[in-house]
CSV table of C-alpha atoms in Angstrom, one decimal:
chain,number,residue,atom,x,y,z
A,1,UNK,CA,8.6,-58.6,8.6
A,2,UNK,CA,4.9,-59.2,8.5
A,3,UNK,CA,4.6,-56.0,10.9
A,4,UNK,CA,6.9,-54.1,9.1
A,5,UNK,CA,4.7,-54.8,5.5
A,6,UNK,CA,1.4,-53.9,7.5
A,7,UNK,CA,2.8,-50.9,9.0
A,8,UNK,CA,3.5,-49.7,5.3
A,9,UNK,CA,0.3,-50.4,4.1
A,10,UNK,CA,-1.3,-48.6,7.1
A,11,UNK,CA,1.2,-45.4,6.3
A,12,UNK,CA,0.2,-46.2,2.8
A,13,UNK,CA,-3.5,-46.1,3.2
A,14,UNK,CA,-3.5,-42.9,5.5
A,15,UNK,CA,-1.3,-41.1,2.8
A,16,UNK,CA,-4.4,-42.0,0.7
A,17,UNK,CA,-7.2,-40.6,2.2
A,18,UNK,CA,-5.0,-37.7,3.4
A,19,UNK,CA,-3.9,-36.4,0.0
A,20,UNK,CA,-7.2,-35.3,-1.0
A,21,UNK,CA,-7.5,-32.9,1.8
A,22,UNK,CA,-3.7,-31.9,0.9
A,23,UNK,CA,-4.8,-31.0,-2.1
A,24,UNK,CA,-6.7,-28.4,-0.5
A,25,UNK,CA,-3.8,-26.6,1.4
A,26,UNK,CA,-1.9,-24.2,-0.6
A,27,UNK,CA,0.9,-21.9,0.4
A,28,UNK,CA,1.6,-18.6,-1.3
A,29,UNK,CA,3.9,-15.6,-1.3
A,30,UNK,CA,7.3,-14.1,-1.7
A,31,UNK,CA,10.7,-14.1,-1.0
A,32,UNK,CA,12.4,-10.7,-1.4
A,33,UNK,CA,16.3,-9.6,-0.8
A,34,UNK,CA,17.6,-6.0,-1.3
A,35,UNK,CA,20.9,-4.7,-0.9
A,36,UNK,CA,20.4,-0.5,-0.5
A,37,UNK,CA,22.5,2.3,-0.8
A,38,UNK,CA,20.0,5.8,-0.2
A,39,UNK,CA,20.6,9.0,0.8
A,40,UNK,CA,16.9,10.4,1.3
A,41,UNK,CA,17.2,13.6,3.4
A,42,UNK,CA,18.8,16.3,2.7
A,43,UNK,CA,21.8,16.9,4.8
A,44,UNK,CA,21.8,13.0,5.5
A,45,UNK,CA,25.0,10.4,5.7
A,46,UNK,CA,24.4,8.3,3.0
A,47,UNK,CA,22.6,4.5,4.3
A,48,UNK,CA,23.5,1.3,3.6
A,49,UNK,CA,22.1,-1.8,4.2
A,50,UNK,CA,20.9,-5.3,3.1
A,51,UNK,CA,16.8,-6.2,4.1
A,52,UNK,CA,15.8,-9.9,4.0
A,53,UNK,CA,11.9,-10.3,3.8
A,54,UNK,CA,9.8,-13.6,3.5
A,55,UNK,CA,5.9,-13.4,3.5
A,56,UNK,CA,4.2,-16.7,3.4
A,57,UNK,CA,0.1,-17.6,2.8
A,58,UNK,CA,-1.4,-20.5,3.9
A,59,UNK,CA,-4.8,-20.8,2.8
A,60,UNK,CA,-6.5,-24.4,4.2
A,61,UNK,CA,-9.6,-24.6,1.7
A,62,UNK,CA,-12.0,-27.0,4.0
A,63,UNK,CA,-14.5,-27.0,1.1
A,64,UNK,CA,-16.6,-24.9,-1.8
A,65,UNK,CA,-17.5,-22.1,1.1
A,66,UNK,CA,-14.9,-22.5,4.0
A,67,UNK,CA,-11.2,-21.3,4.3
A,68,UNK,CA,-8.8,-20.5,7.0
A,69,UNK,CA,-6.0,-18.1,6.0
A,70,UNK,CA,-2.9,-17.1,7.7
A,71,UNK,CA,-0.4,-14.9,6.6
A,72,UNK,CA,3.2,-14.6,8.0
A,73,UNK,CA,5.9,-11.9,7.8
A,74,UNK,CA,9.2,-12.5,8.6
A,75,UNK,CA,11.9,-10.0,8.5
A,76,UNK,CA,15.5,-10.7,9.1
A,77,UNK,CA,17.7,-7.3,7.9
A,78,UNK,CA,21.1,-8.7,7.8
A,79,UNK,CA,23.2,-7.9,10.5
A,80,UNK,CA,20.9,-6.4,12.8
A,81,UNK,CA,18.6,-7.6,15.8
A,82,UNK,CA,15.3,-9.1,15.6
A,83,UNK,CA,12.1,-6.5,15.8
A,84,UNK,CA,12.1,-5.8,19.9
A,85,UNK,CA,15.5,-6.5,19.5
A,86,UNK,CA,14.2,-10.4,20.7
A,87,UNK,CA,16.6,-13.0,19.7
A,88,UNK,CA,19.9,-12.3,16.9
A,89,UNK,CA,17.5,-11.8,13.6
A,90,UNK,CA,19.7,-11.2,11.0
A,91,UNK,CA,23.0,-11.1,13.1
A,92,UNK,CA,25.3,-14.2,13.4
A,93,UNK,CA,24.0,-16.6,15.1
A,94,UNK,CA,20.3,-16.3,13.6
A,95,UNK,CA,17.5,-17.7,15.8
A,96,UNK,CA,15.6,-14.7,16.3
A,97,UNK,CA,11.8,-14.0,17.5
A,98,UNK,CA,10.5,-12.3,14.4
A,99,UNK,CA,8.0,-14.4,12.7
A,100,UNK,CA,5.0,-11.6,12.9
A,101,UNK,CA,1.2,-11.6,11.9
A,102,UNK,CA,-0.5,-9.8,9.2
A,103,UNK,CA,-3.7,-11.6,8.5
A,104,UNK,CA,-5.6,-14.3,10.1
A,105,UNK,CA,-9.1,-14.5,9.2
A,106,UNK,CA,-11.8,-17.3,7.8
A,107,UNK,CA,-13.4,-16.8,4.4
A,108,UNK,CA,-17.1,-17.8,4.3
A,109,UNK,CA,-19.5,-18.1,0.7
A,110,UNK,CA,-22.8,-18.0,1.3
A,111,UNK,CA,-23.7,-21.1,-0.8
A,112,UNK,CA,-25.6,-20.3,-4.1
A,113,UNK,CA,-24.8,-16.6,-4.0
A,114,UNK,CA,-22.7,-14.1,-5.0
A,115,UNK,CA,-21.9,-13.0,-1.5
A,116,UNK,CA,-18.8,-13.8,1.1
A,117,UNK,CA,-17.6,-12.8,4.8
A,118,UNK,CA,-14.1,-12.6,6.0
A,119,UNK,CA,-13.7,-12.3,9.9
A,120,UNK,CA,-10.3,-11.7,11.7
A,121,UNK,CA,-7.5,-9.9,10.7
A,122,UNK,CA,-7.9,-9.1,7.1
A,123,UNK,CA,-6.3,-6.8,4.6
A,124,UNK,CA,-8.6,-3.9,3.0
A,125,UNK,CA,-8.0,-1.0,1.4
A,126,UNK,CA,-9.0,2.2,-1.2
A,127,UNK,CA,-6.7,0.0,-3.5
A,128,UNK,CA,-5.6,1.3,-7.2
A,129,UNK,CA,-9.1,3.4,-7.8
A,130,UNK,CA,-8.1,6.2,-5.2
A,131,UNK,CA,-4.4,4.9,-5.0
A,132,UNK,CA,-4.6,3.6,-1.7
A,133,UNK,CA,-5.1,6.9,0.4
A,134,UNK,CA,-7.1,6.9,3.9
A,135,UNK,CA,-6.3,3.3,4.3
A,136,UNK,CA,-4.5,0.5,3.1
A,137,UNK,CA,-3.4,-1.6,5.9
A,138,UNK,CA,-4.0,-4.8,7.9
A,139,UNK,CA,-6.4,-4.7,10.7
A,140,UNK,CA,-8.8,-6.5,12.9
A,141,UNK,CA,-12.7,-6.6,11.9
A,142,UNK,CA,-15.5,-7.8,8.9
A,143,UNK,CA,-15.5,-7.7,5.2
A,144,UNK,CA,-18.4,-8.4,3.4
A,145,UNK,CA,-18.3,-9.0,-0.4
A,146,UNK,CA,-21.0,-9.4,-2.8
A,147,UNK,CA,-23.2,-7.9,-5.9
A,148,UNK,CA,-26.6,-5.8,-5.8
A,149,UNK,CA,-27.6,-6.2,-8.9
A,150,UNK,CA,-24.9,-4.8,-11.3
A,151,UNK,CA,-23.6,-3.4,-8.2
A,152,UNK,CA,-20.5,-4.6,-6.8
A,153,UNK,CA,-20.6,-4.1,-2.8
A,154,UNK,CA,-16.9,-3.9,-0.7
A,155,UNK,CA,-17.8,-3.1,2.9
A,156,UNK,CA,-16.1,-3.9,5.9
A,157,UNK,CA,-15.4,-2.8,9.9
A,158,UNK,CA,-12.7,-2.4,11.5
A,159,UNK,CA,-11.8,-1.7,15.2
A,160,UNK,CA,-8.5,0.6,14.9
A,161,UNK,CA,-8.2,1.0,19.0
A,162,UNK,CA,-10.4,-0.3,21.8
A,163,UNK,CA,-8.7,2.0,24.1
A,164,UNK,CA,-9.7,0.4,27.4
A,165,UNK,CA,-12.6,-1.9,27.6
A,166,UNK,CA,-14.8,-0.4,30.1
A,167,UNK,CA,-14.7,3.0,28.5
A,168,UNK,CA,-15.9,4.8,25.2
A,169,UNK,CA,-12.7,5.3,23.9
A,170,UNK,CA,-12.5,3.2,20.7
A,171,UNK,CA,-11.5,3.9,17.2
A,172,UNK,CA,-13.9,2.8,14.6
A,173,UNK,CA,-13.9,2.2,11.4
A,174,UNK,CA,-16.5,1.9,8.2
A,175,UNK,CA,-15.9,1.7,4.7
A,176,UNK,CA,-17.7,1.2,1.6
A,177,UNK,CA,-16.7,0.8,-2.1
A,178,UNK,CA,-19.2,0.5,-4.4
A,179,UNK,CA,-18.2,-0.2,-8.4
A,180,UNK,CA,-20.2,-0.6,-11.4
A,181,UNK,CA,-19.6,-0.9,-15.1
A,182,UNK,CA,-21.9,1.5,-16.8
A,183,UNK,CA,-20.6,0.0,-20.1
A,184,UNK,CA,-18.4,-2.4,-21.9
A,185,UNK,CA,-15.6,0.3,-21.6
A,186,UNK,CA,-16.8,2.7,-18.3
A,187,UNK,CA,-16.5,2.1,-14.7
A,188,UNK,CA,-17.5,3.8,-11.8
A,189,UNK,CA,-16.0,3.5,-8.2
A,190,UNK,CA,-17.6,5.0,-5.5
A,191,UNK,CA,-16.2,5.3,-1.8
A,192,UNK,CA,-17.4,6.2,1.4
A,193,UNK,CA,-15.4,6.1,4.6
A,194,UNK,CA,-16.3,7.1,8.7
A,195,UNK,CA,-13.5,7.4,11.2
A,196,UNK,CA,-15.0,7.6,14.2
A,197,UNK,CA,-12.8,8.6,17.4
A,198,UNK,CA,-14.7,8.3,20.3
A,199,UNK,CA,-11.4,9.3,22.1
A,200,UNK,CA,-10.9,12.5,20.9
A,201,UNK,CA,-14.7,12.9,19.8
A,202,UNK,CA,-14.3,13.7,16.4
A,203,UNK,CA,-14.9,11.9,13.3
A,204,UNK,CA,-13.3,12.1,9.9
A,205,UNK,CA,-15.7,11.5,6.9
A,206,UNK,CA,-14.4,10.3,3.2
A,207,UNK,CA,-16.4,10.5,0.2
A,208,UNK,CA,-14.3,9.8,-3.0
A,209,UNK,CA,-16.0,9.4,-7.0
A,210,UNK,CA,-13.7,7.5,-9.3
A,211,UNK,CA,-14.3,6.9,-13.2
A,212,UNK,CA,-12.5,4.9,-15.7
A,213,UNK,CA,-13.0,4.9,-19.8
A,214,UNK,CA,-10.4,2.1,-21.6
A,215,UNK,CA,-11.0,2.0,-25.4
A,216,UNK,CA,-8.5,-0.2,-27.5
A,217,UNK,CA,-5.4,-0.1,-25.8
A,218,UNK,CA,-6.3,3.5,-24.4
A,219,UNK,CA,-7.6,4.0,-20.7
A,220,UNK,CA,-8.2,7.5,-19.2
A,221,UNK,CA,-8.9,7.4,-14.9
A,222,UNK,CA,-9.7,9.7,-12.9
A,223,UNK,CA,-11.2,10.6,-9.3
A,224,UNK,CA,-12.0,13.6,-6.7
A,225,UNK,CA,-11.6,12.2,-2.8
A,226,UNK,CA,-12.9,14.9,-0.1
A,227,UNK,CA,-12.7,14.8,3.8
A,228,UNK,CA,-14.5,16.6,6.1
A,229,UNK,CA,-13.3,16.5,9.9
A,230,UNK,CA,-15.7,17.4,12.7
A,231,UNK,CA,-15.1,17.4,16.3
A,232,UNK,CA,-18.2,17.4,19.2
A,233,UNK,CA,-15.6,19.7,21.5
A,234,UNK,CA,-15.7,23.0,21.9
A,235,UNK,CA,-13.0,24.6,20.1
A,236,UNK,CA,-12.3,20.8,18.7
A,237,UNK,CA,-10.5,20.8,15.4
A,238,UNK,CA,-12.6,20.8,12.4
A,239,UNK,CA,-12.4,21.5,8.5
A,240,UNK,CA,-12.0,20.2,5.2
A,241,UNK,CA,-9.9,18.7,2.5
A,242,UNK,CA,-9.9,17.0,-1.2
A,243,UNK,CA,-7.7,15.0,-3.6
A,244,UNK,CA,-7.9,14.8,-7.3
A,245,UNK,CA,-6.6,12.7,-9.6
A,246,UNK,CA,-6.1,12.0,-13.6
A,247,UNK,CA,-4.2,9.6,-15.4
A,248,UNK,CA,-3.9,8.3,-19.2
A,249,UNK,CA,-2.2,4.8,-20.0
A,250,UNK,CA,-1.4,3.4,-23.5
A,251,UNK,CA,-0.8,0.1,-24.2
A,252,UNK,CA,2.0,-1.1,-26.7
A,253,UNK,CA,3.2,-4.1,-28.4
A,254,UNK,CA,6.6,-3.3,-26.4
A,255,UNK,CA,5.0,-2.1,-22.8
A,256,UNK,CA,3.3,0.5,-21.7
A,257,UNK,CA,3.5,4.4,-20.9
A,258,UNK,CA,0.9,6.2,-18.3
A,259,UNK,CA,0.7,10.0,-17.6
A,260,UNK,CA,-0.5,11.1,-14.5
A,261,UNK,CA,-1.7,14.5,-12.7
A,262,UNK,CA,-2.6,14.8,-9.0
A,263,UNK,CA,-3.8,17.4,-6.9
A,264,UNK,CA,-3.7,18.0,-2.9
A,265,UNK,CA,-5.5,21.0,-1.3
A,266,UNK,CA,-3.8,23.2,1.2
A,267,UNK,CA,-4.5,24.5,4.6
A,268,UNK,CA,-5.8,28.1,4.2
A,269,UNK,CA,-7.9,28.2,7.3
A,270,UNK,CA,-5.9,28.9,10.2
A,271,UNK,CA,-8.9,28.3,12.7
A,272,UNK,CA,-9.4,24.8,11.0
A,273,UNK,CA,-7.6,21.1,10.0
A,274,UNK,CA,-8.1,21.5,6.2
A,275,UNK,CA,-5.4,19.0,5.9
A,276,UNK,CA,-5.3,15.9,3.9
A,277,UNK,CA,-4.3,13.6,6.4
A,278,UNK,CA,-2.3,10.5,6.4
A,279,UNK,CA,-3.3,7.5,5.2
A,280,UNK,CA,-3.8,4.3,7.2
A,281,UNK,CA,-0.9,1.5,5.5
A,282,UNK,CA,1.3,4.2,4.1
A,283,UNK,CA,1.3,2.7,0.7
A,284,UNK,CA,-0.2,5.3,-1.3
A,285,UNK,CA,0.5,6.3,-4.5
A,286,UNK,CA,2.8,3.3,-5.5
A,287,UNK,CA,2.3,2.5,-9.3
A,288,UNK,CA,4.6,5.1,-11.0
A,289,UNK,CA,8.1,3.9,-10.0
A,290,UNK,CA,9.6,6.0,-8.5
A,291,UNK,CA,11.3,5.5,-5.1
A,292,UNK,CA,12.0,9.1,-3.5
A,293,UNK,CA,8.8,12.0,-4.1
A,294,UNK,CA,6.3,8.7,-4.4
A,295,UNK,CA,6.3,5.6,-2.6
A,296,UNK,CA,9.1,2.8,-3.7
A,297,UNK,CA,6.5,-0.4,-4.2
A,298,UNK,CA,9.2,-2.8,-3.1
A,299,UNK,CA,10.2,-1.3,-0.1
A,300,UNK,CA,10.3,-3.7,2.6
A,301,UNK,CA,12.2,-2.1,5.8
A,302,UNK,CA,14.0,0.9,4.2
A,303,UNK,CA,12.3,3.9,3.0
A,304,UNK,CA,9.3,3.8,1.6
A,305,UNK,CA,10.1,7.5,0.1
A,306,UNK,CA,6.5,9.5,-0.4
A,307,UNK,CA,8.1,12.5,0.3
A,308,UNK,CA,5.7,14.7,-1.5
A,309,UNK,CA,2.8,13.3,0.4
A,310,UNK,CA,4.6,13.7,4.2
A,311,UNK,CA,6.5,16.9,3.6
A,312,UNK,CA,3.8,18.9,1.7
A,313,UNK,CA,0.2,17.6,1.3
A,314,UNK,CA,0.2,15.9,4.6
A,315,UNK,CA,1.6,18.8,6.2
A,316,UNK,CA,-0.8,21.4,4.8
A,317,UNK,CA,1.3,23.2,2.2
A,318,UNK,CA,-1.0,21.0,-0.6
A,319,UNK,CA,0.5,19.3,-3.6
A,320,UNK,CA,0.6,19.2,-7.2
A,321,UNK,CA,3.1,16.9,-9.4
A,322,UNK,CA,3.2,15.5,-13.5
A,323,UNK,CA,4.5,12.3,-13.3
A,324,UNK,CA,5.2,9.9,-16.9
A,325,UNK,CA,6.6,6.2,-16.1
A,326,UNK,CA,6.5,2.7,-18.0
A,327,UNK,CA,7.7,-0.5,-18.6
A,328,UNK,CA,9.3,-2.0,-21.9
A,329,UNK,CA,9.5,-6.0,-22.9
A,330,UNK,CA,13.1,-6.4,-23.7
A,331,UNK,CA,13.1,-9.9,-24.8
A,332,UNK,CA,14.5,-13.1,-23.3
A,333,UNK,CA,13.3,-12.6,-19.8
A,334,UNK,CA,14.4,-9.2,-19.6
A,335,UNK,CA,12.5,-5.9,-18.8
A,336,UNK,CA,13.0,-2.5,-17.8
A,337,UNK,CA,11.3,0.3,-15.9
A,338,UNK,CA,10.9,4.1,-15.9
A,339,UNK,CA,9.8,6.8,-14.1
A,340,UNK,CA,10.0,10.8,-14.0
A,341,UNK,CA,8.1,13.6,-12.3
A,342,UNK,CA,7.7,17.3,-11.3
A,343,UNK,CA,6.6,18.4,-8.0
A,344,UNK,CA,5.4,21.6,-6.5
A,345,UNK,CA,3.4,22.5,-2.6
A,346,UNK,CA,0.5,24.7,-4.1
A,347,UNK,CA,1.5,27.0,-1.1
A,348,UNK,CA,4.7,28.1,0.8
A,349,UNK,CA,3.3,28.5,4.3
A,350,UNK,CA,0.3,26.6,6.5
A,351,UNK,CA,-2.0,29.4,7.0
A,352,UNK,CA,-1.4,30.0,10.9
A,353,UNK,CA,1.2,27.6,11.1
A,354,UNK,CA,5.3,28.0,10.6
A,355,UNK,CA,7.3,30.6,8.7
A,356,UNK,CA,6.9,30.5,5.0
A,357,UNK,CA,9.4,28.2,3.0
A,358,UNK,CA,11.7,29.6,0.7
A,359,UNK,CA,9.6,28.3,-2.3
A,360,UNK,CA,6.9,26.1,-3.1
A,361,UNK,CA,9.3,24.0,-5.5
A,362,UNK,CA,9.8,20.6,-4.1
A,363,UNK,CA,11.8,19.6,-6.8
A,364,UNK,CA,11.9,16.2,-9.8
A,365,UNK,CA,12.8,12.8,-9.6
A,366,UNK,CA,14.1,10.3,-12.4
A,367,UNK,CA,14.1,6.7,-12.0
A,368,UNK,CA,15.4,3.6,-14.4
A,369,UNK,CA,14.8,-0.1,-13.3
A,370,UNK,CA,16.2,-3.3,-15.6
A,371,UNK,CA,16.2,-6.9,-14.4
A,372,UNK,CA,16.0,-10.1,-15.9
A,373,UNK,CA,13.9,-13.4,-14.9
A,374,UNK,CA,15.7,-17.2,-14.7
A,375,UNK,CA,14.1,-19.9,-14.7
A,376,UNK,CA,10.5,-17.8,-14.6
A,377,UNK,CA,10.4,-17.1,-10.9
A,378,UNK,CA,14.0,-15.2,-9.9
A,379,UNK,CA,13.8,-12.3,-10.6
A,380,UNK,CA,16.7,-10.3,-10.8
A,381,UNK,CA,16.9,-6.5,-10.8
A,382,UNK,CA,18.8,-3.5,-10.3
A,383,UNK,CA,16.8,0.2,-9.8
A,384,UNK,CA,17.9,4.0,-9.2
A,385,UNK,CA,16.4,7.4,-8.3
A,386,UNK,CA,17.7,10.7,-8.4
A,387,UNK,CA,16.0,13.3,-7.0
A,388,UNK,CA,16.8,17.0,-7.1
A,389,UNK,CA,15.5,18.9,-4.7
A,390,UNK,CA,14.0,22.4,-5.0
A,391,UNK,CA,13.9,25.6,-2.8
A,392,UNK,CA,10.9,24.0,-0.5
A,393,UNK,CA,14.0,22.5,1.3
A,394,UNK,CA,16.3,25.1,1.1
A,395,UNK,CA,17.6,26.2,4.6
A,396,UNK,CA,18.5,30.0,4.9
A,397,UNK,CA,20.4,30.6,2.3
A,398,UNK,CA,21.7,27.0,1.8
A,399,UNK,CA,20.4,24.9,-0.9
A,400,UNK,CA,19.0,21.2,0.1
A,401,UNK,CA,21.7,18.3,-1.1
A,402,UNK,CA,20.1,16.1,-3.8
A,403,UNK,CA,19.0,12.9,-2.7
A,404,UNK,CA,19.2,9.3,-4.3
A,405,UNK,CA,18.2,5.6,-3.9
A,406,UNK,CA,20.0,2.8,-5.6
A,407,UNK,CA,18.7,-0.9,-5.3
A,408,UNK,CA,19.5,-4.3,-6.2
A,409,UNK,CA,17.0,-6.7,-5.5
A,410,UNK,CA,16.4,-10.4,-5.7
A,411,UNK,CA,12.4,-11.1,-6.1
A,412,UNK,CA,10.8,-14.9,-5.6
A,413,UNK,CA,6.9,-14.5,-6.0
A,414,UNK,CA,5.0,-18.4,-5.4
């Protein structure tokens, strides 16, 4: 008995001095479940599927400057086989190998300043001020964070490729964002951004310019993004391209409503790459809810739509859409989101490149989205898209099928 009471006090006392170091380990993330129904080709049997998705962050702070993060993904689609097709996954049985990484990385303050380093595998990105093009992703390299003066400094490097080790074959990269606030209501965001292919010897350079003005419950936002491609072969590809960008949003006692206006340049060079190119993360252009011509923000392993960016400004035909969306407070835990928009190629054929299209008219989308919290954390929702597809798609004489996307979705943020 006597052992048994000092063994408890021994459990007891390590308990003690653990806690405070407990305290000091936190675990964040979400649990997300959708059940899909989409038919987003044209021309394509209609998809259906359930897609299970767990991402979990464990941040261990080891005091006022040091923390060790890792982030976990783990996707089970019901029904089907683990990624690699290791182990069951989602199919009976269970037990697959499908636990994956996304960031791993340790976050060090310089004491007594405003400045901080992340090393590893980190998440960066052009973020909401250029709407995540050229990149949003995970990758392996440095971030350094910190003010100059009123100026707040975002840089980091990244190694995309390192090829093979004993040659100069890597893929580098190096970006900068730079913001200020000129005023109590003006920002500015600048962005500058080197993709260097020692592979291919060429480089891709970004510069983008990105203001905001929010008076009252008014914002306005707006931004130009150019790239300029060079290569060091002869006959290499070169050229240019740009991206620009405006959006109002007004804020009301019941939600709010945001117009927005985007731009794409198109190839008209046929002995250059004056091609916006894809972005790095594919998450672009994911705050005006819809699903199908724009990418769906809650898409886990189903479509991420974007349609407008991959079938016409990515491909050189350019791009121009209107897009008006929102969200209303229904009251008692409920809400509901909206989206509509227009969208055209600025050209019907890639200068050099493919027959023309029948049309430059890609087409308009609607969305609706309404769900409902319990208990403040499940979150509840059901979301649709209807997309109506214009004569950019048609295929002789045939006209495209519409397309559509339906969603009910189970959301746990922690």
């Amino acid at each position: 008995m006597k052992k048994l009471v000092m063994a408890l006090v021994a459990l007891a006392a390590i308990v003690a001095v653990a806690t405070p170091a407990l305290a000091e380990f936190k675990v964040n993330g979400y649990y997300r479940l959708q059940a899909t129904g989409q038919s987003l080709t044209p021309a394509e049997n209609t998809e259906s599927f359930i897609d299970n998705r767990l991402r979990l962050m464990a941040t261990n702070t080891l005091n006022d400057n040091i923390s060790v993060v890792y982030f976990a993904e783990i996707d089970t689609p019901w029904g089907e086989q683990s990624k690699s097709s290791i182990g069951n996954g989602g199919q009976v049985g269970t037990d697959g190998v499908n636990v994956e990484t996304k960031n791993a990385y340790v976050h060090f303050k310089l004491p007594d300043t405003s400045w901080s380093v992340r090393t590893g595998l980190l998440g960066w990105g052009t973020g909401n001020p250029f709407e995540s093009l050229v990149v949003h992703d995970d990758m392996a390299g440095i971030n350094v964070v910190g003010d100059m003066g009123p100026i707040k400094t975002n840089f980091v490097y990244s190694k995309f490729n390192e090829g093979v080790r004993d040659a100069w074959d890597d893929i580098d990269f190096y970006g900068l964002n730079l913001g200020i606030k000129a005023s109590d209501t003006v920002g500015l965001t600048g962005f500058l951004g080197y993709l260097d292919n020692n592979a291919a010897d060429n480089t891709n350079m970004y510069v983008g310019l990105n203001g905001d003005v929010k008076i009252a419950d008014i914002g306005l936002e707006a931004f130009i993004l150019y790239k300029n491609q060079s290569s060091d072969l002869t006959g290499g590809v070169e050229g240019s391209a740009y991206a620009a960008d405006l959006k109002g949003k007004i804020k009301m006692p019941f939600g709010n409503i945001k117009a927005h206006v985007a731009y794409f340049s198109a190839d008209d060079d046929a002995t250059d790459k004056n091609t916006f190119d894809p972005s790095y993360g594919a998450f672009e252009y994911h705050n005006d809810n819809l699903m199908i011509f724009l990418t769906d923000v809650y898409y886990n392993n189903g479509s991420q739509g974007a349609l407008a960016l991959k079938n016409a400004a990515y491909a050189g035909y350019g791009l121009m859409f209107l897009t008006v969306s929102g969200d209303v407070k229904l009251g008692n835990d409920m809400y509901a989101k909206y989206g509509a928009g227009y969208f055209t190629a600025t050209d019907d054929k890639v200068d050099g490149g493919p027959v023309s299209k029948a049309g430059k008219d890609l087409g308009f989308e609607v969305d609706a989205m309404i769900g409902k919290k319990f208990a403040e954390k499940y979150d509840v929702s059901l979301r649709g898209a209807y997309g109506v597809m214009g004569d950019f798609y048609k295929v002789g004489a045939v006209d495209a099928d519409d397309v559509f996307k339906v969603v009910a979705m189970v959301n746990v943020g922690f």
